[in-house]
mmCIF file of C-alpha atoms in Angstrom:
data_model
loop_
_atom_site.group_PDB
_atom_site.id
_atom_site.type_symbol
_atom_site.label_atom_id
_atom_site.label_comp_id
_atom_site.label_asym_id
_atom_site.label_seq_id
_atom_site.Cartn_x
_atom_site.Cartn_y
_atom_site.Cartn_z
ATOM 1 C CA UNK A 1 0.000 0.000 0.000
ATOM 2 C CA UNK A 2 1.501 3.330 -1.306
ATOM 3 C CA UNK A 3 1.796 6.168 1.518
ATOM 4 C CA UNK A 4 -0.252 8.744 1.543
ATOM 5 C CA UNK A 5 0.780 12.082 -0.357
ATOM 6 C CA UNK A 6 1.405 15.326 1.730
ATOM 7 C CA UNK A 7 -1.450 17.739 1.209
ATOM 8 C CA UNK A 8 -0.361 20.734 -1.319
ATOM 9 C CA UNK A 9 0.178 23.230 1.221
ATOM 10 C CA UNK A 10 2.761 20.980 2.769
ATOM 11 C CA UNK A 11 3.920 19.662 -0.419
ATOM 12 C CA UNK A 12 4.662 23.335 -2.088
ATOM 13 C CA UNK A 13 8.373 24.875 -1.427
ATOM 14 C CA UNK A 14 8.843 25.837 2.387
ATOM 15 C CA UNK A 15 9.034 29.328 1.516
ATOM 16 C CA UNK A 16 6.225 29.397 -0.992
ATOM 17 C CA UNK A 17 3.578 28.176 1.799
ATOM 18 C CA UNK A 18 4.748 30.859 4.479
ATOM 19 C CA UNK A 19 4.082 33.392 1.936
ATOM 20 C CA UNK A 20 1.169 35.483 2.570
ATOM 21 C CA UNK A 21 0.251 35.519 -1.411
ATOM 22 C CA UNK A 22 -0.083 31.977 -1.321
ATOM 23 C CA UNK A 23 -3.727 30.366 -1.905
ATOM 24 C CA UNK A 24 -3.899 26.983 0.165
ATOM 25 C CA UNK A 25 -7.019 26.610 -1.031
ATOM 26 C CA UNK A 26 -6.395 26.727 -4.635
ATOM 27 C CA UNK A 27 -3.176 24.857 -3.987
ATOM 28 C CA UNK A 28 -5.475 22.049 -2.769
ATOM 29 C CA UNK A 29 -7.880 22.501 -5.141
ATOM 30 C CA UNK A 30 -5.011 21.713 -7.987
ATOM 31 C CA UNK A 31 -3.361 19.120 -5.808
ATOM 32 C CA UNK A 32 -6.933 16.678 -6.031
ATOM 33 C CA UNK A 33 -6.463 16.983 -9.656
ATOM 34 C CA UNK A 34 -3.336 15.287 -9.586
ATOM 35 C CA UNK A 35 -4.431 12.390 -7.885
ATOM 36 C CA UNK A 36 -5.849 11.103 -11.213
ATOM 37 C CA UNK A 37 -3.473 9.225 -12.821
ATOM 38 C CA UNK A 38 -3.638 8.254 -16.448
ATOM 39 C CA UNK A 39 -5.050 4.877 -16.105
ATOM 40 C CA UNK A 40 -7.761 6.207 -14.073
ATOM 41 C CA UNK A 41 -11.563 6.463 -14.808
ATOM 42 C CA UNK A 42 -13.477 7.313 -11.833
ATOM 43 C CA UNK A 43 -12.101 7.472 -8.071
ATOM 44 C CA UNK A 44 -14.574 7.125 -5.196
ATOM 45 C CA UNK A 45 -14.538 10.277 -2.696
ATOM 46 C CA UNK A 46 -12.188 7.572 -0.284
ATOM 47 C CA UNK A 47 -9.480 6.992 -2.620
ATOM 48 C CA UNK A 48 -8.907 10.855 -3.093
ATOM 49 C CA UNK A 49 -8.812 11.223 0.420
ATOM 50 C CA UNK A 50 -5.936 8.683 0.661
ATOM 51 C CA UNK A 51 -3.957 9.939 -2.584
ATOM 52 C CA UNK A 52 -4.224 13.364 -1.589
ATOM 53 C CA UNK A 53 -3.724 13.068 2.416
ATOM 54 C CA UNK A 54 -6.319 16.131 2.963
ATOM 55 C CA UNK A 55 -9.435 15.805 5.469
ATOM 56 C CA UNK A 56 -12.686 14.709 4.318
ATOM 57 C CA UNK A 57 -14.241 17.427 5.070
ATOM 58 C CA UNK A 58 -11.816 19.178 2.667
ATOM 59 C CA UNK A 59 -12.235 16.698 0.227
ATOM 60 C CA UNK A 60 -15.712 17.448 -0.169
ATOM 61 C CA UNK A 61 -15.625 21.124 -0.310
ATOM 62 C CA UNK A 62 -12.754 20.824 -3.313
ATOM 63 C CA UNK A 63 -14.567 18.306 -5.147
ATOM 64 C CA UNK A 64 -17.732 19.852 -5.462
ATOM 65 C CA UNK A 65 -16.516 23.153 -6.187
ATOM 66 C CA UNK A 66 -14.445 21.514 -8.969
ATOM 67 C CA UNK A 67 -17.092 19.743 -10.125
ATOM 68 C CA UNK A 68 -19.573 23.034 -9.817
ATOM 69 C CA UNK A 69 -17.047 24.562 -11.968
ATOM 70 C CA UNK A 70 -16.753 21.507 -14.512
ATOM 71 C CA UNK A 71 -13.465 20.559 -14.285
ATOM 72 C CA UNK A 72 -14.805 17.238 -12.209
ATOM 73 C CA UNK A 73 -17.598 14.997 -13.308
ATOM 74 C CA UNK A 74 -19.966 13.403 -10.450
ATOM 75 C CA UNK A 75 -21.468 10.078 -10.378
ATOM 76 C CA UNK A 76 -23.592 10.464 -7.804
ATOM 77 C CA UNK A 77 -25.316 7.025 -7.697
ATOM 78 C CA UNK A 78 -21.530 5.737 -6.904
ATOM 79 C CA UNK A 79 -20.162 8.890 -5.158
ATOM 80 C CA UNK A 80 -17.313 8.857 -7.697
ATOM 81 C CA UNK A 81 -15.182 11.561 -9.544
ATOM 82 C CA UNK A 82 -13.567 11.672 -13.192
ATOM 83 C CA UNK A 83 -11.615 14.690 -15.005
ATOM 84 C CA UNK A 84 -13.868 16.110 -17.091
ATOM 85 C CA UNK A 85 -12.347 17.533 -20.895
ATOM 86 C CA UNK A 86 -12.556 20.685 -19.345
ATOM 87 C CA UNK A 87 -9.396 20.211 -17.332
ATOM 88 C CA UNK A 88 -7.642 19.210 -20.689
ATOM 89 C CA UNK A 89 -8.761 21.978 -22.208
ATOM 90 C CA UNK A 90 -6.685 24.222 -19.997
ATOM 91 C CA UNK A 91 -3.198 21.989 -20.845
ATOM 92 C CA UNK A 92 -4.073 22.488 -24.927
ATOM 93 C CA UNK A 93 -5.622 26.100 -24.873
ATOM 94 C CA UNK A 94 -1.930 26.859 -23.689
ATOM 95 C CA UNK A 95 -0.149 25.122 -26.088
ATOM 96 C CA UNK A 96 -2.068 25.206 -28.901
ATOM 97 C CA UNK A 97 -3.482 29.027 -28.863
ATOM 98 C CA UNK A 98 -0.163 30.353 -28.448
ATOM 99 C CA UNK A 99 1.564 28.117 -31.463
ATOM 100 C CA UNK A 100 -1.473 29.107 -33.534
ATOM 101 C CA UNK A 101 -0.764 32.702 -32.861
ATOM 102 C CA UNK A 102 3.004 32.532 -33.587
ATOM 103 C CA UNK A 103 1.675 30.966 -37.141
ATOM 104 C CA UNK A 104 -0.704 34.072 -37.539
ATOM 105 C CA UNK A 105 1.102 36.869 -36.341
ATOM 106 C CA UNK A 106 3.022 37.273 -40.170
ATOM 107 C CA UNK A 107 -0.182 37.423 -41.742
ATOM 108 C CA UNK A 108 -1.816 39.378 -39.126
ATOM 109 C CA UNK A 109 0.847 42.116 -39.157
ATOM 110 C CA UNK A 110 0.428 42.372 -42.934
ATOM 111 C CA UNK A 111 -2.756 42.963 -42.370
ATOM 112 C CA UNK A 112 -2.291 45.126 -39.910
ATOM 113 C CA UNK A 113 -0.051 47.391 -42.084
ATOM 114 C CA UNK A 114 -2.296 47.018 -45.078
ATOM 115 C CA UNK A 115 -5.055 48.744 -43.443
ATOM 116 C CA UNK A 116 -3.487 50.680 -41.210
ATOM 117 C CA UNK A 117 -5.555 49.510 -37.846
ATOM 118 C CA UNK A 118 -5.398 47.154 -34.869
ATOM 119 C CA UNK A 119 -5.675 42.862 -35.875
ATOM 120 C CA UNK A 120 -6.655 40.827 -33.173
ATOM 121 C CA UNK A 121 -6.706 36.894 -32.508
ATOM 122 C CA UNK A 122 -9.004 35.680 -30.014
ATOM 123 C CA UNK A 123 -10.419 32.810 -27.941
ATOM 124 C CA UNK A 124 -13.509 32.359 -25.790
ATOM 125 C CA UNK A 125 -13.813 32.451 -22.068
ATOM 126 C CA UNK A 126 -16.564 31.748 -20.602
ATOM 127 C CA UNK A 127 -18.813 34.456 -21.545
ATOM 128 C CA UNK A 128 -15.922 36.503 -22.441
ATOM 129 C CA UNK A 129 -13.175 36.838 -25.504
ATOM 130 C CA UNK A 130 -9.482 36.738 -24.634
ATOM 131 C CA UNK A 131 -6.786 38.307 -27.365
ATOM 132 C CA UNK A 132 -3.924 35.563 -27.686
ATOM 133 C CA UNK A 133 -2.470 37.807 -30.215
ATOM 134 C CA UNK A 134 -2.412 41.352 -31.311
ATOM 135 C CA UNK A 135 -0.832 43.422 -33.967
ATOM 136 C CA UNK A 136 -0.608 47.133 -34.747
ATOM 137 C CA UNK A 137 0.077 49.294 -37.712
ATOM 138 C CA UNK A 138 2.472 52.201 -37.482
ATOM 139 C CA UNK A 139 -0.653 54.377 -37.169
ATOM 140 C CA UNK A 140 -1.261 57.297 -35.002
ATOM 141 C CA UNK A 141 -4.364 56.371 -33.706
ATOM 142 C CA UNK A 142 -4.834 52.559 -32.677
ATOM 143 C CA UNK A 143 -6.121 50.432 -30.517
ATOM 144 C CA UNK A 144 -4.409 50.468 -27.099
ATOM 145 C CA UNK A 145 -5.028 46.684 -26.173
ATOM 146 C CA UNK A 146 -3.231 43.999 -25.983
ATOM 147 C CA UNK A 147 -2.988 40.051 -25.352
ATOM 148 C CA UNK A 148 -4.198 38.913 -22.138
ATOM 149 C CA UNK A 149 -7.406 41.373 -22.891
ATOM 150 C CA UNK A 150 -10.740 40.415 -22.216
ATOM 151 C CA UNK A 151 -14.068 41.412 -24.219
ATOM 152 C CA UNK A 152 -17.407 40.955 -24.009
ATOM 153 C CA UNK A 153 -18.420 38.331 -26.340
ATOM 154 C CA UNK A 154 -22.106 39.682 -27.281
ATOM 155 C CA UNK A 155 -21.513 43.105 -28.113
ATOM 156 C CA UNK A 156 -17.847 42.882 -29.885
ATOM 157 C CA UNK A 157 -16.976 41.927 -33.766
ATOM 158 C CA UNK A 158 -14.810 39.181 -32.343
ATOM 159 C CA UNK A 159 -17.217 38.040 -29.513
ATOM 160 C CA UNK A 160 -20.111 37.675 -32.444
ATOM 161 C CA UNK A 161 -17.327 36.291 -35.121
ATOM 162 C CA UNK A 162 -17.112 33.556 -32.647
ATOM 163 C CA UNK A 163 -21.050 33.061 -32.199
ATOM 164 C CA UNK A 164 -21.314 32.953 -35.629
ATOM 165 C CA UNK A 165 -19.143 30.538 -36.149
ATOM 166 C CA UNK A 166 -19.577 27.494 -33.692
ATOM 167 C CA UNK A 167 -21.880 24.918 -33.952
ATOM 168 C CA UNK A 168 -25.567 24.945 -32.999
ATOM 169 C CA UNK A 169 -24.222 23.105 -29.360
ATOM 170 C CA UNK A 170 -21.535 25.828 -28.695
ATOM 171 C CA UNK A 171 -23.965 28.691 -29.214
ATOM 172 C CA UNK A 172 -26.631 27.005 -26.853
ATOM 173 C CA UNK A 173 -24.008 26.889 -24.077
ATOM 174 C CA UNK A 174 -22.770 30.066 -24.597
ATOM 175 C CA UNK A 175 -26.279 31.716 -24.297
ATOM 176 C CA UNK A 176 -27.018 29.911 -21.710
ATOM 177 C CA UNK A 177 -23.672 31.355 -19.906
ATOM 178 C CA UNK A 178 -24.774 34.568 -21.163
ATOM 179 C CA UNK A 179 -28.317 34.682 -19.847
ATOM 180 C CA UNK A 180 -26.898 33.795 -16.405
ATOM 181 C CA UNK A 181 -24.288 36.506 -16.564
ATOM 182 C CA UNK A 182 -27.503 39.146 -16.707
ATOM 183 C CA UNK A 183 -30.654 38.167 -17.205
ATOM 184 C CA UNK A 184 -31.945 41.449 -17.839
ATOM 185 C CA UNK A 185 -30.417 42.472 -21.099
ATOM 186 C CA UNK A 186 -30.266 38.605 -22.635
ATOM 187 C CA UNK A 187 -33.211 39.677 -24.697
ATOM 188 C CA UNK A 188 -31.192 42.526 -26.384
ATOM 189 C CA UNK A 189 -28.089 40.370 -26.420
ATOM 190 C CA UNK A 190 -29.762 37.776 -28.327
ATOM 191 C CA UNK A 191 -31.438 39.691 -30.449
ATOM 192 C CA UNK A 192 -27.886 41.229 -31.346
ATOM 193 C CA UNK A 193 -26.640 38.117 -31.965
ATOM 194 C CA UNK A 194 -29.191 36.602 -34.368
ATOM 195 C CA UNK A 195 -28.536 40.282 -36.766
ATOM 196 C CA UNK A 196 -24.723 39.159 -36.100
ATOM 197 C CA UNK A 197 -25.660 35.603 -37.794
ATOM 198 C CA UNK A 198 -27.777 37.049 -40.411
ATOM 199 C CA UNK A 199 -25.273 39.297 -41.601
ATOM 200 C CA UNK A 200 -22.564 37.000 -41.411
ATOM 201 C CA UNK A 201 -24.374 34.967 -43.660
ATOM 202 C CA UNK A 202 -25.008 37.152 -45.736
ATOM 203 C CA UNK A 203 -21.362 38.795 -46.214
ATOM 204 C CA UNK A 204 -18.637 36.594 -44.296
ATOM 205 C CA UNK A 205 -18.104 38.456 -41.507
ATOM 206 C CA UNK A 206 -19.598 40.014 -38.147
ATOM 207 C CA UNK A 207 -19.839 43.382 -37.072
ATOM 208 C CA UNK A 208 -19.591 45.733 -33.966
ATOM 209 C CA UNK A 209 -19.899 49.561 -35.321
ATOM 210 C CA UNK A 210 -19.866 52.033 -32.305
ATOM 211 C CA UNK A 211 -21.982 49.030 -30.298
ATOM 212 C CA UNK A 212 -19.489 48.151 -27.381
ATOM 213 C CA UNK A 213 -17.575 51.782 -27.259
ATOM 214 C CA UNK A 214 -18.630 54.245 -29.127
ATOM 215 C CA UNK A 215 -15.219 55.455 -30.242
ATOM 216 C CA UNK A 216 -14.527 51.729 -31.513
ATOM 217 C CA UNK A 217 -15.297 49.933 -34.718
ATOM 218 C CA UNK A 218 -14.437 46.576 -36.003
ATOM 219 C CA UNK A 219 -15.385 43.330 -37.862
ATOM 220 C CA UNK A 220 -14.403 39.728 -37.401
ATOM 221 C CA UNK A 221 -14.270 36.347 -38.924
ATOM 222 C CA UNK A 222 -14.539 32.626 -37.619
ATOM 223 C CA UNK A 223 -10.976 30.978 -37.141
ATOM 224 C CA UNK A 224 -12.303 27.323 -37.244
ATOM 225 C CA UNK A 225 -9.243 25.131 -37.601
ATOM 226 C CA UNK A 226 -11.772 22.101 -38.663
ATOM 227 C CA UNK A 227 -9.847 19.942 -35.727
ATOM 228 C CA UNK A 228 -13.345 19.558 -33.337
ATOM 229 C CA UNK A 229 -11.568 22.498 -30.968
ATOM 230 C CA UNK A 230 -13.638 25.315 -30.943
ATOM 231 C CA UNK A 231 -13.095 28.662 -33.339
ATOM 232 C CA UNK A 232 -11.077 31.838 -32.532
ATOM 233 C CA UNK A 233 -12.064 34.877 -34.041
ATOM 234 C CA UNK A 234 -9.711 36.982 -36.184
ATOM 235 C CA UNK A 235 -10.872 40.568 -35.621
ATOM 236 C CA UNK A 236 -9.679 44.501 -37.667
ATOM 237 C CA UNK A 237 -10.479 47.361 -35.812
ATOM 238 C CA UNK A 238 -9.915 50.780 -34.986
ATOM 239 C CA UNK A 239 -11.647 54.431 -34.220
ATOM 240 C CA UNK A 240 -15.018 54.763 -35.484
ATOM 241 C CA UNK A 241 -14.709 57.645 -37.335
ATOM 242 C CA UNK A 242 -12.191 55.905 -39.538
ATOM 243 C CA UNK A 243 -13.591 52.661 -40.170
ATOM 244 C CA UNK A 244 -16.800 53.203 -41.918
ATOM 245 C CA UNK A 245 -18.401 53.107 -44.988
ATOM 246 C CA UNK A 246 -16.719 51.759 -47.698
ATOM 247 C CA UNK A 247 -13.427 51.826 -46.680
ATOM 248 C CA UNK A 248 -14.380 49.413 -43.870
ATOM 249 C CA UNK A 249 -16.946 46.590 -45.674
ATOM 250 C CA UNK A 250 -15.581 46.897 -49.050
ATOM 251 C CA UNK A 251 -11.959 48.009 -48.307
ATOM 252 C CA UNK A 252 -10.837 46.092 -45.575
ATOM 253 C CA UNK A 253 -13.828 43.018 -45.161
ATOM 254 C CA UNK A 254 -12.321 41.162 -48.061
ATOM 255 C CA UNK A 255 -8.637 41.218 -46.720
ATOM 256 C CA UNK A 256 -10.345 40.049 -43.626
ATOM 257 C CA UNK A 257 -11.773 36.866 -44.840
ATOM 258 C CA UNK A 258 -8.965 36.283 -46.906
ATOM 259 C CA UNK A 259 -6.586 36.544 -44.233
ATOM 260 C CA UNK A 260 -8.359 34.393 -41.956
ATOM 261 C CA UNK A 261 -8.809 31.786 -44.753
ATOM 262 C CA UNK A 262 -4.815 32.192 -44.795
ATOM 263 C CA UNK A 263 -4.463 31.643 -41.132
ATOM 264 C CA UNK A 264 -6.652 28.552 -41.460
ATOM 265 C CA UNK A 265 -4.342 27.105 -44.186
ATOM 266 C CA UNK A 266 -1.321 27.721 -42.270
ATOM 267 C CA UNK A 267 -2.360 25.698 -39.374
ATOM 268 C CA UNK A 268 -3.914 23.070 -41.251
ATOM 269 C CA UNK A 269 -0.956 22.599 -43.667
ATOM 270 C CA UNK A 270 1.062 21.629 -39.927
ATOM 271 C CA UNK A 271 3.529 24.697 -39.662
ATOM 272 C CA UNK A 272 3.037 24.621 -36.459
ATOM 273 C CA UNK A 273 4.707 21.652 -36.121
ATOM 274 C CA UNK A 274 7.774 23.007 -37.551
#
């Protein structure tokens, strides 16, 4: 019989623990996720106990919270735990988002200089979009964000590219996220969304025109690598009062979808593996 592991808190570096920045909790929380090893399937509420030498009582709290969260799955005829895909999704977001924006960022900077604005690459979160890469122009005036940012998915180009882009299960669970974030304005949300899908339909490519700032316009396009993961969004955009008109939706919406069917290409022809 294998001993029993230290708990996390105890297991971390000496100095780490004593430090007052330092989240036992979420060290814990982390530490129950290692006990599953490859080869399992399901481990009763007993066995994580043992592997992870924390309380019960602690046990419980972490578990359910992980599995409120969706990163554990509960069997509660049995009282047993697996890893949901959720918890792999973290691992490949990493790894994957990054070396698909390190394949994007040539294209996206010549599309950046081409049209002299701000070209973003992002991923969902949640209810929320995440850059994972960003380019600017030499311009004056540009966007001041950068990766790492996080956007409302509803009422941005890139937070309705995405939308319009996933499949019918995707956009169910994402409304559903949405609806819960504020139930209020779901209605108006929604109703945004739907004009997003009709237009993307209808020309390639989504739209937010003065809708989540009012100094900020921009369009997007689905990123959908065609692997089962779920699409980024490839986004231009810029002040308002310079991307308009024509020189927006028939300037700068076809270099869009082109270079996003680029991007696409890229990835799928495996230089990322190079």
């Amino acid at each position: 019989m294998g001993r029993t592991r230290q708990p996390a808190s105890a297991a971390a570096s000496e100095p780490a623990a004593q430090d007052r920045r330092f989240v036992t909790a979420l060290a814990r929380g982390l530490e129950l996720l290692r006990c599953f090893r490859p080869q399992d399937r399901w481990l009763a509420h007993q066995e994580l106990v043992r592997r992870s030498g924390l309380p019960h009582a602690t046990v419980s709290r972490l578990s359910f919270t992980l599995a409120s969260l969706g990163y554990l799955r509960h069997r509660a005829a049995s009282g047993e735990y697996a890893l949901s895909p959720a918890v792999l999704a973290l691992g490949f977001s990493v790894l994957t988002n990054f070396e698909i924006g390190r394949i994007a960022r040539p294209l996206m900077e010549r599309l950046a200089e081409r049209t002299q604005s701000a070209v973003s690459l992002g991923v969902r979160h949640e209810a929320s979009m995440v850059y994972v890469a960003h380019c600017r122009s030499t311009a004056r005036l540009i966007l001041g964000l950068d990766v790492g940012t996080r956007l409302p998915l509803a009422e941005t180009a890139m937070g309705r590219a995405l939308w319009c882009s996933a499949t019918p299960g995707l956009r169910a669970l994402v409304g559903e996220k949405l609806q819960a974030q504020d139930p209020a304005r779901w209605p108006q949300r929604l109703a945004g969304l739907q004009r997003a899908e009709a237009d993307y339909a209808r020309r390639g490519y989504a739209g937010s025109e003065s809708e989540w700032e009012s100094e900020i316009a921009a369009i997007g396009v689905g990123i959908d690598i065609g692997d089962g993961r779920e699409p980024l969004a490839l986004t231009i955009g810029g002040p308002a009062a310079r991307l308009q008109g024509a020189l927006l939706h028939e300037e700068f919406a076809p270099l869009l979808v082109e270079s996003g069917r680029a991007i696409v290409a890229a990835i799928q022809a495996g230089d990322w593996q190079d």
